[in-house]
PDB file of C-alpha atoms in Angstrom:
ATOM      1  CA  MET A   1     -30.128 -13.840 -26.438  1.00  0.00           C
ATOM      2  CA  THR A   2     -30.213 -10.050 -26.630  1.00  0.00           C
ATOM      3  CA  ASP A   3     -27.646  -8.013 -28.524  1.00  0.00           C
ATOM      4  CA  SER A   4     -26.356  -6.471 -25.290  1.00  0.00           C
ATOM      5  CA  ALA A   5     -25.875  -9.878 -23.679  1.00  0.00           C
ATOM      6  CA  ARG A   6     -24.153 -11.181 -26.790  1.00  0.00           C
ATOM      7  CA  HIS A   7     -21.925  -8.131 -26.975  1.00  0.00           C
ATOM      8  CA  GLY A   8     -21.132  -8.465 -23.262  1.00  0.00           C
ATOM      9  CA  ARG A   9     -19.954 -12.030 -23.802  1.00  0.00           C
ATOM     10  CA  GLU A  10     -17.806 -11.021 -26.753  1.00  0.00           C
ATOM     11  CA  ALA A  11     -16.200  -8.026 -25.010  1.00  0.00           C
ATOM     12  CA  ALA A  12     -14.428  -9.952 -22.251  1.00  0.00           C
ATOM     13  CA  PRO A  13     -12.179 -12.171 -24.430  1.00  0.00           C
ATOM     14  CA  SER A  14     -11.301  -9.199 -26.645  1.00  0.00           C
ATOM     15  CA  GLN A  15     -10.304  -7.099 -23.635  1.00  0.00           C
ATOM     16  CA  VAL A  16      -8.211  -9.910 -22.165  1.00  0.00           C
ATOM     17  CA  GLN A  17      -6.508 -10.404 -25.537  1.00  0.00           C
ATOM     18  CA  SER A  18      -5.646  -6.693 -25.654  1.00  0.00           C
ATOM     19  CA  VAL A  19      -4.123  -6.906 -22.164  1.00  0.00           C
ATOM     20  CA  ASP A  20      -2.114  -9.980 -23.179  1.00  0.00           C
ATOM     21  CA  ARG A  21      -0.825  -8.186 -26.244  1.00  0.00           C
ATOM     22  CA  ALA A  22       0.059  -5.065 -24.257  1.00  0.00           C
ATOM     23  CA  ILE A  23       2.034  -7.198 -21.826  1.00  0.00           C
ATOM     24  CA  ALA A  24       3.784  -8.870 -24.752  1.00  0.00           C
ATOM     25  CA  ILE A  25       4.820  -5.443 -26.053  1.00  0.00           C
ATOM     26  CA  LEU A  26       6.346  -4.505 -22.702  1.00  0.00           C
ATOM     27  CA  TYR A  27       8.347  -7.731 -22.610  1.00  0.00           C
ATOM     28  CA  LEU A  28       9.417  -7.210 -26.214  1.00  0.00           C
ATOM     29  CA  LEU A  29      10.680  -3.700 -25.505  1.00  0.00           C
ATOM     30  CA  ALA A  30      12.426  -4.968 -22.376  1.00  0.00           C
ATOM     31  CA  GLU A  31      14.275  -7.552 -24.494  1.00  0.00           C
ATOM     32  CA  ARG A  32      15.204  -4.982 -27.144  1.00  0.00           C
ATOM     33  CA  GLY A  33      16.646  -2.602 -24.547  1.00  0.00           C
ATOM     34  CA  ARG A  34      18.319   0.432 -26.117  1.00  0.00           C
ATOM     35  CA  ASP A  35      17.468  -0.729 -29.642  1.00  0.00           C
ATOM     36  CA  GLY A  36      13.735  -0.480 -29.028  1.00  0.00           C
ATOM     37  CA  ALA A  37      11.165  -1.478 -31.627  1.00  0.00           C
ATOM     38  CA  GLY A  38       8.993   0.255 -34.187  1.00  0.00           C
ATOM     39  CA  VAL A  39       5.299  -0.270 -34.861  1.00  0.00           C
ATOM     40  CA  THR A  40       6.039  -2.559 -37.805  1.00  0.00           C
ATOM     41  CA  GLU A  41       8.318  -4.745 -35.702  1.00  0.00           C
ATOM     42  CA  VAL A  42       5.825  -4.921 -32.862  1.00  0.00           C
ATOM     43  CA  ALA A  43       3.005  -5.837 -35.271  1.00  0.00           C
ATOM     44  CA  ALA A  44       5.114  -8.609 -36.821  1.00  0.00           C
ATOM     45  CA  GLU A  45       6.123  -9.977 -33.429  1.00  0.00           C
ATOM     46  CA  LEU A  46       2.522 -10.062 -32.209  1.00  0.00           C
ATOM     47  CA  GLY A  47       1.084 -11.199 -35.523  1.00  0.00           C
ATOM     48  CA  VAL A  48      -1.375  -8.301 -35.717  1.00  0.00           C
ATOM     49  CA  HIS A  49      -2.104  -5.448 -38.113  1.00  0.00           C
ATOM     50  CA  LYS A  50      -0.001  -2.326 -37.746  1.00  0.00           C
ATOM     51  CA  SER A  51      -3.062  -0.295 -36.744  1.00  0.00           C
ATOM     52  CA  THR A  52      -3.724  -2.682 -33.862  1.00  0.00           C
ATOM     53  CA  ALA A  53      -0.109  -2.519 -32.743  1.00  0.00           C
ATOM     54  CA  PHE A  54      -0.212   1.281 -32.894  1.00  0.00           C
ATOM     55  CA  ARG A  55      -3.370   1.488 -30.749  1.00  0.00           C
ATOM     56  CA  LEU A  56      -1.827  -0.758 -28.117  1.00  0.00           C
ATOM     57  CA  ILE A  57       1.421   1.225 -28.088  1.00  0.00           C
ATOM     58  CA  GLU A  58      -0.526   4.472 -27.901  1.00  0.00           C
ATOM     59  CA  ALA A  59      -2.418   3.216 -24.825  1.00  0.00           C
ATOM     60  CA  LEU A  60       0.846   2.215 -23.153  1.00  0.00           C
ATOM     61  CA  GLU A  61       2.373   5.553 -24.101  1.00  0.00           C
ATOM     62  CA  ASN A  62      -0.538   7.412 -22.486  1.00  0.00           C
ATOM     63  CA  GLY A  63       0.253   5.549 -19.283  1.00  0.00           C
ATOM     64  CA  ASP A  64       3.959   6.477 -19.493  1.00  0.00           C
ATOM     65  CA  LEU A  65       4.808   2.784 -19.792  1.00  0.00           C
ATOM     66  CA  VAL A  66       6.189   3.272 -23.310  1.00  0.00           C
ATOM     67  CA  GLU A  67       7.889   6.286 -24.856  1.00  0.00           C
ATOM     68  CA  GLN A  68       9.278   7.348 -28.207  1.00  0.00           C
ATOM     69  CA  LEU A  69      12.648   8.975 -27.697  1.00  0.00           C
ATOM     70  CA  GLU A  70      12.967  10.381 -31.208  1.00  0.00           C
ATOM     71  CA  GLU A  71      10.210  11.716 -33.407  1.00  0.00           C
ATOM     72  CA  ARG A  72       8.823   8.825 -35.441  1.00  0.00           C
ATOM     73  CA  GLY A  73      11.594   6.695 -33.957  1.00  0.00           C
ATOM     74  CA  LYS A  74      11.459   3.423 -32.142  1.00  0.00           C
ATOM     75  CA  TYR A  75       9.651   2.852 -28.858  1.00  0.00           C
ATOM     76  CA  HIS A  76      11.283   2.037 -25.540  1.00  0.00           C
ATOM     77  CA  LEU A  77      10.061   1.305 -22.043  1.00  0.00           C
ATOM     78  CA  GLY A  78       8.863   4.525 -20.413  1.00  0.00           C
ATOM     79  CA  ARG A  79       9.409   6.266 -17.104  1.00  0.00           C
ATOM     80  CA  GLY A  80       6.227   4.748 -15.706  1.00  0.00           C
ATOM     81  CA  ILE A  81       7.957   1.383 -15.648  1.00  0.00           C
ATOM     82  CA  VAL A  82      10.712   2.877 -13.517  1.00  0.00           C
ATOM     83  CA  ARG A  83       8.167   4.291 -11.064  1.00  0.00           C
ATOM     84  CA  LEU A  84       6.395   0.935 -10.797  1.00  0.00           C
ATOM     85  CA  ALA A  85       9.694  -0.880 -10.333  1.00  0.00           C
ATOM     86  CA  GLY A  86      10.746   1.659  -7.719  1.00  0.00           C
ATOM     87  CA  ALA A  87       7.517   1.210  -5.799  1.00  0.00           C
ATOM     88  CA  THR A  88       7.922  -2.563  -5.866  1.00  0.00           C
ATOM     89  CA  THR A  89      11.539  -2.352  -4.766  1.00  0.00           C
ATOM     90  CA  ALA A  90      10.643   0.052  -1.975  1.00  0.00           C
ATOM     91  CA  GLN A  91       7.926  -2.285  -0.662  1.00  0.00           C
ATOM     92  CA  LEU A  92      10.261  -5.278  -0.821  1.00  0.00           C
ATOM     93  CA  GLU A  93      12.911  -3.294   1.052  1.00  0.00           C
ATOM     94  CA  LEU A  94      10.333  -2.159   3.588  1.00  0.00           C
ATOM     95  CA  THR A  95       9.264  -5.749   4.251  1.00  0.00           C
ATOM     96  CA  THR A  96      12.824  -7.066   4.396  1.00  0.00           C
ATOM     97  CA  GLU A  97      14.060  -4.378   6.785  1.00  0.00           C
ATOM     98  CA  SER A  98      10.960  -4.571   8.978  1.00  0.00           C
ATOM     99  CA  ARG A  99      10.761  -8.321   9.477  1.00  0.00           C
ATOM    100  CA  PRO A 100      13.454  -8.736  12.173  1.00  0.00           C
ATOM    101  CA  VAL A 101      12.166  -5.727  14.086  1.00  0.00           C
ATOM    102  CA  CYS A 102       8.561  -6.946  13.963  1.00  0.00           C
ATOM    103  CA  ARG A 103       9.699 -10.403  15.059  1.00  0.00           C
ATOM    104  CA  ARG A 104      11.499  -8.903  18.058  1.00  0.00           C
ATOM    105  CA  LEU A 105       8.514  -6.727  18.960  1.00  0.00           C
ATOM    106  CA  ALA A 106       6.185  -9.725  18.810  1.00  0.00           C
ATOM    107  CA  ALA A 107       8.511 -11.563  21.213  1.00  0.00           C
ATOM    108  CA  GLU A 108       8.725  -8.564  23.553  1.00  0.00           C
ATOM    109  CA  LEU A 109       4.992  -7.865  23.613  1.00  0.00           C
ATOM    110  CA  GLY A 110       3.686 -11.400  23.245  1.00  0.00           C
ATOM    111  CA  GLU A 111       1.084 -10.052  20.800  1.00  0.00           C
ATOM    112  CA  THR A 112       0.601 -10.020  17.044  1.00  0.00           C
ATOM    113  CA  VAL A 113       2.678  -7.350  15.296  1.00  0.00           C
ATOM    114  CA  ASN A 114       1.837  -6.048  11.813  1.00  0.00           C
ATOM    115  CA  LEU A 115       3.359  -3.730   9.251  1.00  0.00           C
ATOM    116  CA  ALA A 116       0.801  -1.801   7.192  1.00  0.00           C
ATOM    117  CA  ILE A 117       0.797   0.660   4.309  1.00  0.00           C
ATOM    118  CA  SER A 118      -1.783   3.004   2.838  1.00  0.00           C
ATOM    119  CA  ASP A 119      -3.339   1.505  -0.285  1.00  0.00           C
ATOM    120  CA  THR A 120      -5.945   3.370  -2.364  1.00  0.00           C
ATOM    121  CA  GLY A 121      -7.956   4.692   0.521  1.00  0.00           C
ATOM    122  CA  GLU A 122      -7.522   1.716   2.831  1.00  0.00           C
ATOM    123  CA  VAL A 123      -4.851   0.004   4.904  1.00  0.00           C
ATOM    124  CA  THR A 124      -3.087  -3.105   3.621  1.00  0.00           C
ATOM    125  CA  ASN A 125      -1.127  -5.298   6.003  1.00  0.00           C
ATOM    126  CA  ILE A 126       2.038  -6.526   4.292  1.00  0.00           C
ATOM    127  CA  LEU A 127       3.801  -8.327   7.155  1.00  0.00           C
ATOM    128  CA  GLN A 128       2.784 -10.122  10.329  1.00  0.00           C
ATOM    129  CA  GLU A 129       4.641 -11.761  13.199  1.00  0.00           C
ATOM    130  CA  TYR A 130       2.965 -13.702  16.001  1.00  0.00           C
ATOM    131  CA  GLY A 131       3.736 -13.236  19.683  1.00  0.00           C
ATOM    132  CA  SER A 132       3.751 -16.022  22.248  1.00  0.00           C
ATOM    133  CA  SER A 133       0.204 -15.213  23.389  1.00  0.00           C
ATOM    134  CA  ALA A 134      -1.219 -15.275  19.846  1.00  0.00           C
ATOM    135  CA  ILE A 135      -1.426 -19.057  19.610  1.00  0.00           C
ATOM    136  CA  SER A 136      -4.229 -19.138  17.049  1.00  0.00           C
ATOM    137  CA  GLY A 137      -4.205 -15.550  15.939  1.00  0.00           C
ATOM    138  CA  ARG A 138      -5.886 -14.204  12.851  1.00  0.00           C
ATOM    139  CA  ASN A 139      -3.730 -13.742   9.769  1.00  0.00           C
ATOM    140  CA  TRP A 140      -4.017 -10.106   8.693  1.00  0.00           C
ATOM    141  CA  THR A 141      -1.389 -10.322   5.916  1.00  0.00           C
ATOM    142  CA  GLY A 142      -2.852  -9.036   2.662  1.00  0.00           C
ATOM    143  CA  GLN A 143      -6.044  -7.943   4.407  1.00  0.00           C
ATOM    144  CA  ARG A 144      -7.409  -4.472   3.678  1.00  0.00           C
ATOM    145  CA  THR A 145      -8.849  -2.540   6.628  1.00  0.00           C
ATOM    146  CA  PRO A 146     -10.345   0.951   6.988  1.00  0.00           C
ATOM    147  CA  LEU A 147      -8.153   3.963   7.699  1.00  0.00           C
ATOM    148  CA  HIS A 148     -10.444   5.578  10.265  1.00  0.00           C
ATOM    149  CA  ALA A 149     -11.078   2.499  12.432  1.00  0.00           C
ATOM    150  CA  THR A 150      -7.571   1.057  12.808  1.00  0.00           C
ATOM    151  CA  ALA A 151      -4.502   2.211  14.717  1.00  0.00           C
ATOM    152  CA  SER A 152      -2.301   1.813  11.626  1.00  0.00           C
ATOM    153  CA  GLY A 153      -4.837   3.726   9.554  1.00  0.00           C
ATOM    154  CA  LYS A 154      -4.865   6.595  12.036  1.00  0.00           C
ATOM    155  CA  VAL A 155      -1.061   6.788  11.873  1.00  0.00           C
ATOM    156  CA  LEU A 156      -1.080   6.820   8.079  1.00  0.00           C
ATOM    157  CA  LEU A 157      -3.826   9.460   8.053  1.00  0.00           C
ATOM    158  CA  ALA A 158      -2.182  11.603  10.735  1.00  0.00           C
ATOM    159  CA  TRP A 159       0.877  12.183   8.545  1.00  0.00           C
ATOM    160  CA  ALA A 160      -0.857  12.072   5.150  1.00  0.00           C
ATOM    161  CA  ASP A 161      -1.235  15.081   2.860  1.00  0.00           C
ATOM    162  CA  ASP A 162      -4.354  17.229   3.091  1.00  0.00           C
ATOM    163  CA  ASP A 163      -5.948  15.805  -0.070  1.00  0.00           C
ATOM    164  CA  THR A 164      -5.587  12.228   1.187  1.00  0.00           C
ATOM    165  CA  VAL A 165      -7.133  13.118   4.542  1.00  0.00           C
ATOM    166  CA  LYS A 166      -9.968  15.052   2.918  1.00  0.00           C
ATOM    167  CA  GLN A 167     -10.779  12.140   0.629  1.00  0.00           C
ATOM    168  CA  ALA A 168     -10.618   9.621   3.478  1.00  0.00           C
ATOM    169  CA  LEU A 169     -13.009  11.632   5.632  1.00  0.00           C
ATOM    170  CA  ALA A 170     -15.436  12.417   2.813  1.00  0.00           C
ATOM    171  CA  GLY A 171     -18.780  10.685   2.855  1.00  0.00           C
ATOM    172  CA  ASP A 172     -20.149   8.496   5.608  1.00  0.00           C
ATOM    173  CA  LEU A 173     -17.598   6.811   7.868  1.00  0.00           C
ATOM    174  CA  VAL A 174     -18.664   3.240   8.593  1.00  0.00           C
ATOM    175  CA  ALA A 175     -19.329   2.360  12.230  1.00  0.00           C
ATOM    176  CA  TYR A 176     -17.855  -1.119  12.666  1.00  0.00           C
ATOM    177  CA  THR A 177     -18.649  -1.138  16.384  1.00  0.00           C
ATOM    178  CA  PRO A 178     -20.327   1.307  18.799  1.00  0.00           C
ATOM    179  CA  HIS A 179     -16.801   2.595  19.571  1.00  0.00           C
ATOM    180  CA  THR A 180     -15.826   3.525  15.997  1.00  0.00           C
ATOM    181  CA  ILE A 181     -15.209   7.249  15.557  1.00  0.00           C
ATOM    182  CA  THR A 182     -17.504   8.358  12.738  1.00  0.00           C
ATOM    183  CA  ASP A 183     -17.762  12.070  13.549  1.00  0.00           C
ATOM    184  CA  VAL A 184     -15.340  13.971  11.301  1.00  0.00           C
ATOM    185  CA  PRO A 185     -14.401  16.730  13.786  1.00  0.00           C
ATOM    186  CA  ALA A 186     -13.821  14.076  16.451  1.00  0.00           C
ATOM    187  CA  LEU A 187     -11.624  12.079  14.098  1.00  0.00           C
ATOM    188  CA  GLU A 188      -9.673  15.182  13.096  1.00  0.00           C
ATOM    189  CA  ALA A 189      -9.083  15.862  16.793  1.00  0.00           C
ATOM    190  CA  GLU A 190      -7.936  12.248  17.175  1.00  0.00           C
ATOM    191  CA  LEU A 191      -5.437  12.639  14.330  1.00  0.00           C
ATOM    192  CA  LYS A 192      -4.082  15.802  15.945  1.00  0.00           C
ATOM    193  CA  LYS A 193      -3.620  13.834  19.161  1.00  0.00           C
ATOM    194  CA  VAL A 194      -1.798  11.104  17.230  1.00  0.00           C
ATOM    195  CA  ARG A 195       0.640  13.603  15.748  1.00  0.00           C
ATOM    196  CA  GLY A 196       1.231  15.090  19.191  1.00  0.00           C
ATOM    197  CA  GLN A 197       1.968  11.866  21.048  1.00  0.00           C
ATOM    198  CA  GLY A 198       3.558  10.063  18.106  1.00  0.00           C
ATOM    199  CA  TRP A 199       1.365   6.941  18.137  1.00  0.00           C
ATOM    200  CA  ALA A 200      -2.227   5.858  17.572  1.00  0.00           C
ATOM    201  CA  SER A 201      -4.593   3.468  19.292  1.00  0.00           C
ATOM    202  CA  THR A 202      -7.980   1.846  18.828  1.00  0.00           C
ATOM    203  CA  ALA A 203     -10.051   0.332  21.604  1.00  0.00           C
ATOM    204  CA  GLU A 204     -12.585  -2.033  20.024  1.00  0.00           C
ATOM    205  CA  GLU A 205     -13.147   0.351  17.096  1.00  0.00           C
ATOM    206  CA  LEU A 206     -12.777  -2.229  14.317  1.00  0.00           C
ATOM    207  CA  GLU A 207     -13.928  -5.324  16.175  1.00  0.00           C
ATOM    208  CA  LEU A 208     -15.399  -5.784  19.630  1.00  0.00           C
ATOM    209  CA  GLY A 209     -12.804  -7.347  21.890  1.00  0.00           C
ATOM    210  CA  LEU A 210      -9.834  -6.199  19.762  1.00  0.00           C
ATOM    211  CA  ASN A 211      -7.427  -3.405  20.745  1.00  0.00           C
ATOM    212  CA  ALA A 212      -4.471  -2.101  18.761  1.00  0.00           C
ATOM    213  CA  LEU A 213      -1.626   0.410  18.752  1.00  0.00           C
ATOM    214  CA  ALA A 214       0.618   1.669  15.935  1.00  0.00           C
ATOM    215  CA  ALA A 215       3.609   3.923  15.372  1.00  0.00           C
ATOM    216  CA  PRO A 216       4.956   5.566  12.191  1.00  0.00           C
ATOM    217  CA  VAL A 217       7.715   4.264   9.923  1.00  0.00           C
ATOM    218  CA  ARG A 218       9.564   6.810   7.780  1.00  0.00           C
ATOM    219  CA  ASN A 219      11.644   6.504   4.633  1.00  0.00           C
ATOM    220  CA  ALA A 220      14.963   8.205   3.987  1.00  0.00           C
ATOM    221  CA  ALA A 221      13.143  11.428   3.045  1.00  0.00           C
ATOM    222  CA  GLY A 222      11.300  11.475   6.366  1.00  0.00           C
ATOM    223  CA  GLU A 223       7.920  10.603   4.859  1.00  0.00           C
ATOM    224  CA  VAL A 224       5.649   8.249   6.804  1.00  0.00           C
ATOM    225  CA  VAL A 225       5.358   5.264   4.485  1.00  0.00           C
ATOM    226  CA  ALA A 226       4.090   2.594   6.878  1.00  0.00           C
ATOM    227  CA  ALA A 227       2.857   1.881  10.376  1.00  0.00           C
ATOM    228  CA  VAL A 228       4.128  -0.795  12.715  1.00  0.00           C
ATOM    229  CA  GLY A 229       1.376  -1.974  15.015  1.00  0.00           C
ATOM    230  CA  ALA A 230       0.426  -4.491  17.658  1.00  0.00           C
ATOM    231  CA  SER A 231      -2.992  -5.921  18.358  1.00  0.00           C
ATOM    232  CA  GLY A 232      -4.577  -8.301  20.805  1.00  0.00           C
ATOM    233  CA  PRO A 233      -7.724  -9.134  22.757  1.00  0.00           C
ATOM    234  CA  SER A 234      -8.950  -6.271  24.915  1.00  0.00           C
ATOM    235  CA  TYR A 235      -9.024  -8.380  28.090  1.00  0.00           C
ATOM    236  CA  ARG A 236      -5.249  -8.885  27.783  1.00  0.00           C
ATOM    237  CA  PHE A 237      -4.147  -5.914  25.677  1.00  0.00           C
ATOM    238  CA  THR A 238      -5.757  -3.329  27.952  1.00  0.00           C
ATOM    239  CA  VAL A 239      -6.084   0.423  27.526  1.00  0.00           C
ATOM    240  CA  GLU A 240      -3.963   0.800  30.652  1.00  0.00           C
ATOM    241  CA  SER A 241      -1.088  -0.993  28.918  1.00  0.00           C
ATOM    242  CA  PHE A 242      -1.126   1.332  25.880  1.00  0.00           C
ATOM    243  CA  PRO A 243       1.621   3.770  27.024  1.00  0.00           C
ATOM    244  CA  GLU A 244       4.065   0.950  27.776  1.00  0.00           C
ATOM    245  CA  VAL A 245       3.311  -0.833  24.498  1.00  0.00           C
ATOM    246  CA  ALA A 246       3.666   2.480  22.655  1.00  0.00           C
ATOM    247  CA  THR A 247       7.227   2.799  23.970  1.00  0.00           C
ATOM    248  CA  HIS A 248       8.149  -0.497  22.296  1.00  0.00           C
ATOM    249  CA  LEU A 249       6.416   0.380  19.027  1.00  0.00           C
ATOM    250  CA  LEU A 250       7.970   3.846  18.841  1.00  0.00           C
ATOM    251  CA  GLU A 251      11.397   2.321  19.278  1.00  0.00           C
ATOM    252  CA  GLY A 252      10.595  -0.314  16.667  1.00  0.00           C
ATOM    253  CA  GLY A 253       9.335   2.344  14.255  1.00  0.00           C
ATOM    254  CA  ARG A 254      12.538   4.333  14.739  1.00  0.00           C
ATOM    255  CA  GLU A 255      14.667   1.261  14.122  1.00  0.00           C
ATOM    256  CA  ILE A 256      12.851   0.351  10.906  1.00  0.00           C
ATOM    257  CA  SER A 257      13.052   3.977   9.760  1.00  0.00           C
ATOM    258  CA  GLY A 258      16.787   3.961  10.432  1.00  0.00           C
ATOM    259  CA  ARG A 259      17.150   0.777   8.389  1.00  0.00           C
ATOM    260  CA  LEU A 260      15.403   2.607   5.533  1.00  0.00           C
ATOM    261  CA  GLY A 261      17.898   5.471   5.741  1.00  0.00           C
ATOM    262  CA  TYR A 262      16.026   7.950   7.928  1.00  0.00           C
ATOM    263  CA  PHE A 263      18.038   9.906  10.432  1.00  0.00           C
ATOM    264  CA  SER A 264      15.908  11.496  13.141  1.00  0.00           C
ATOM    265  CA  PRO A 265      17.287  14.503  15.030  1.00  0.00           C
ATOM    266  CA  ALA A 266      14.654  13.928  17.725  1.00  0.00           C
ATOM    267  CA  ARG A 267      13.730  10.633  19.309  1.00  0.00           C
ATOM    268  CA  ARG A 268      10.087  10.135  18.477  1.00  0.00           C
TER     269      ARG A 268
END
């Protein structure tokens, strides 16, 4: 066996052990609360040398997960933990508040209704409700789909910041079907249209035979944080039906937004 192969085999357990120890430090600091813990205490708790404990704490500190409130004092959980907890709480709240609305929309439309969020350059579906017509529908929950080829993705892009849009449109846009918009100027024009009408659509752009619509969901600050969408087979969920379906989704998006604390002066 070569040195590189041997070293590759040895690196994985060491890295996993470091992660395990870092997690143990976070739990330790959580238990200590206001009292916190110093490097010596952490090293003793983990059964490692002080230098090892310091390196692990330093890595956590660089990620804002651990902080030292006083110079050379004890360590406490950092502000990064609060941000992560806030993001988790927000997503749980989003799912909880959206579920009854999505269930009602699925009943009204008879089609599959999804709630989706932007996730590191893609769309992640976090909630799904089946309509009466979707007897053996596909489960999209947890699935990641492209921003440019989905109705939810277009909604999330239409109200995203300039950097996010620029990054999403950089490079080659994958053509999933002959109908996928892969021309950047054309897609930018599409996003402008989405902002103008308040909803997005795709006609067989991700999969042949699949159409979809989506509308924005806003948080209390008015930021678009999700998209509520409906999808179905193109022979049933026709392009001609889009405006009527959009009316339902826009109302559903407003209701979810209201549940999240958003007050809209205009009804869109």
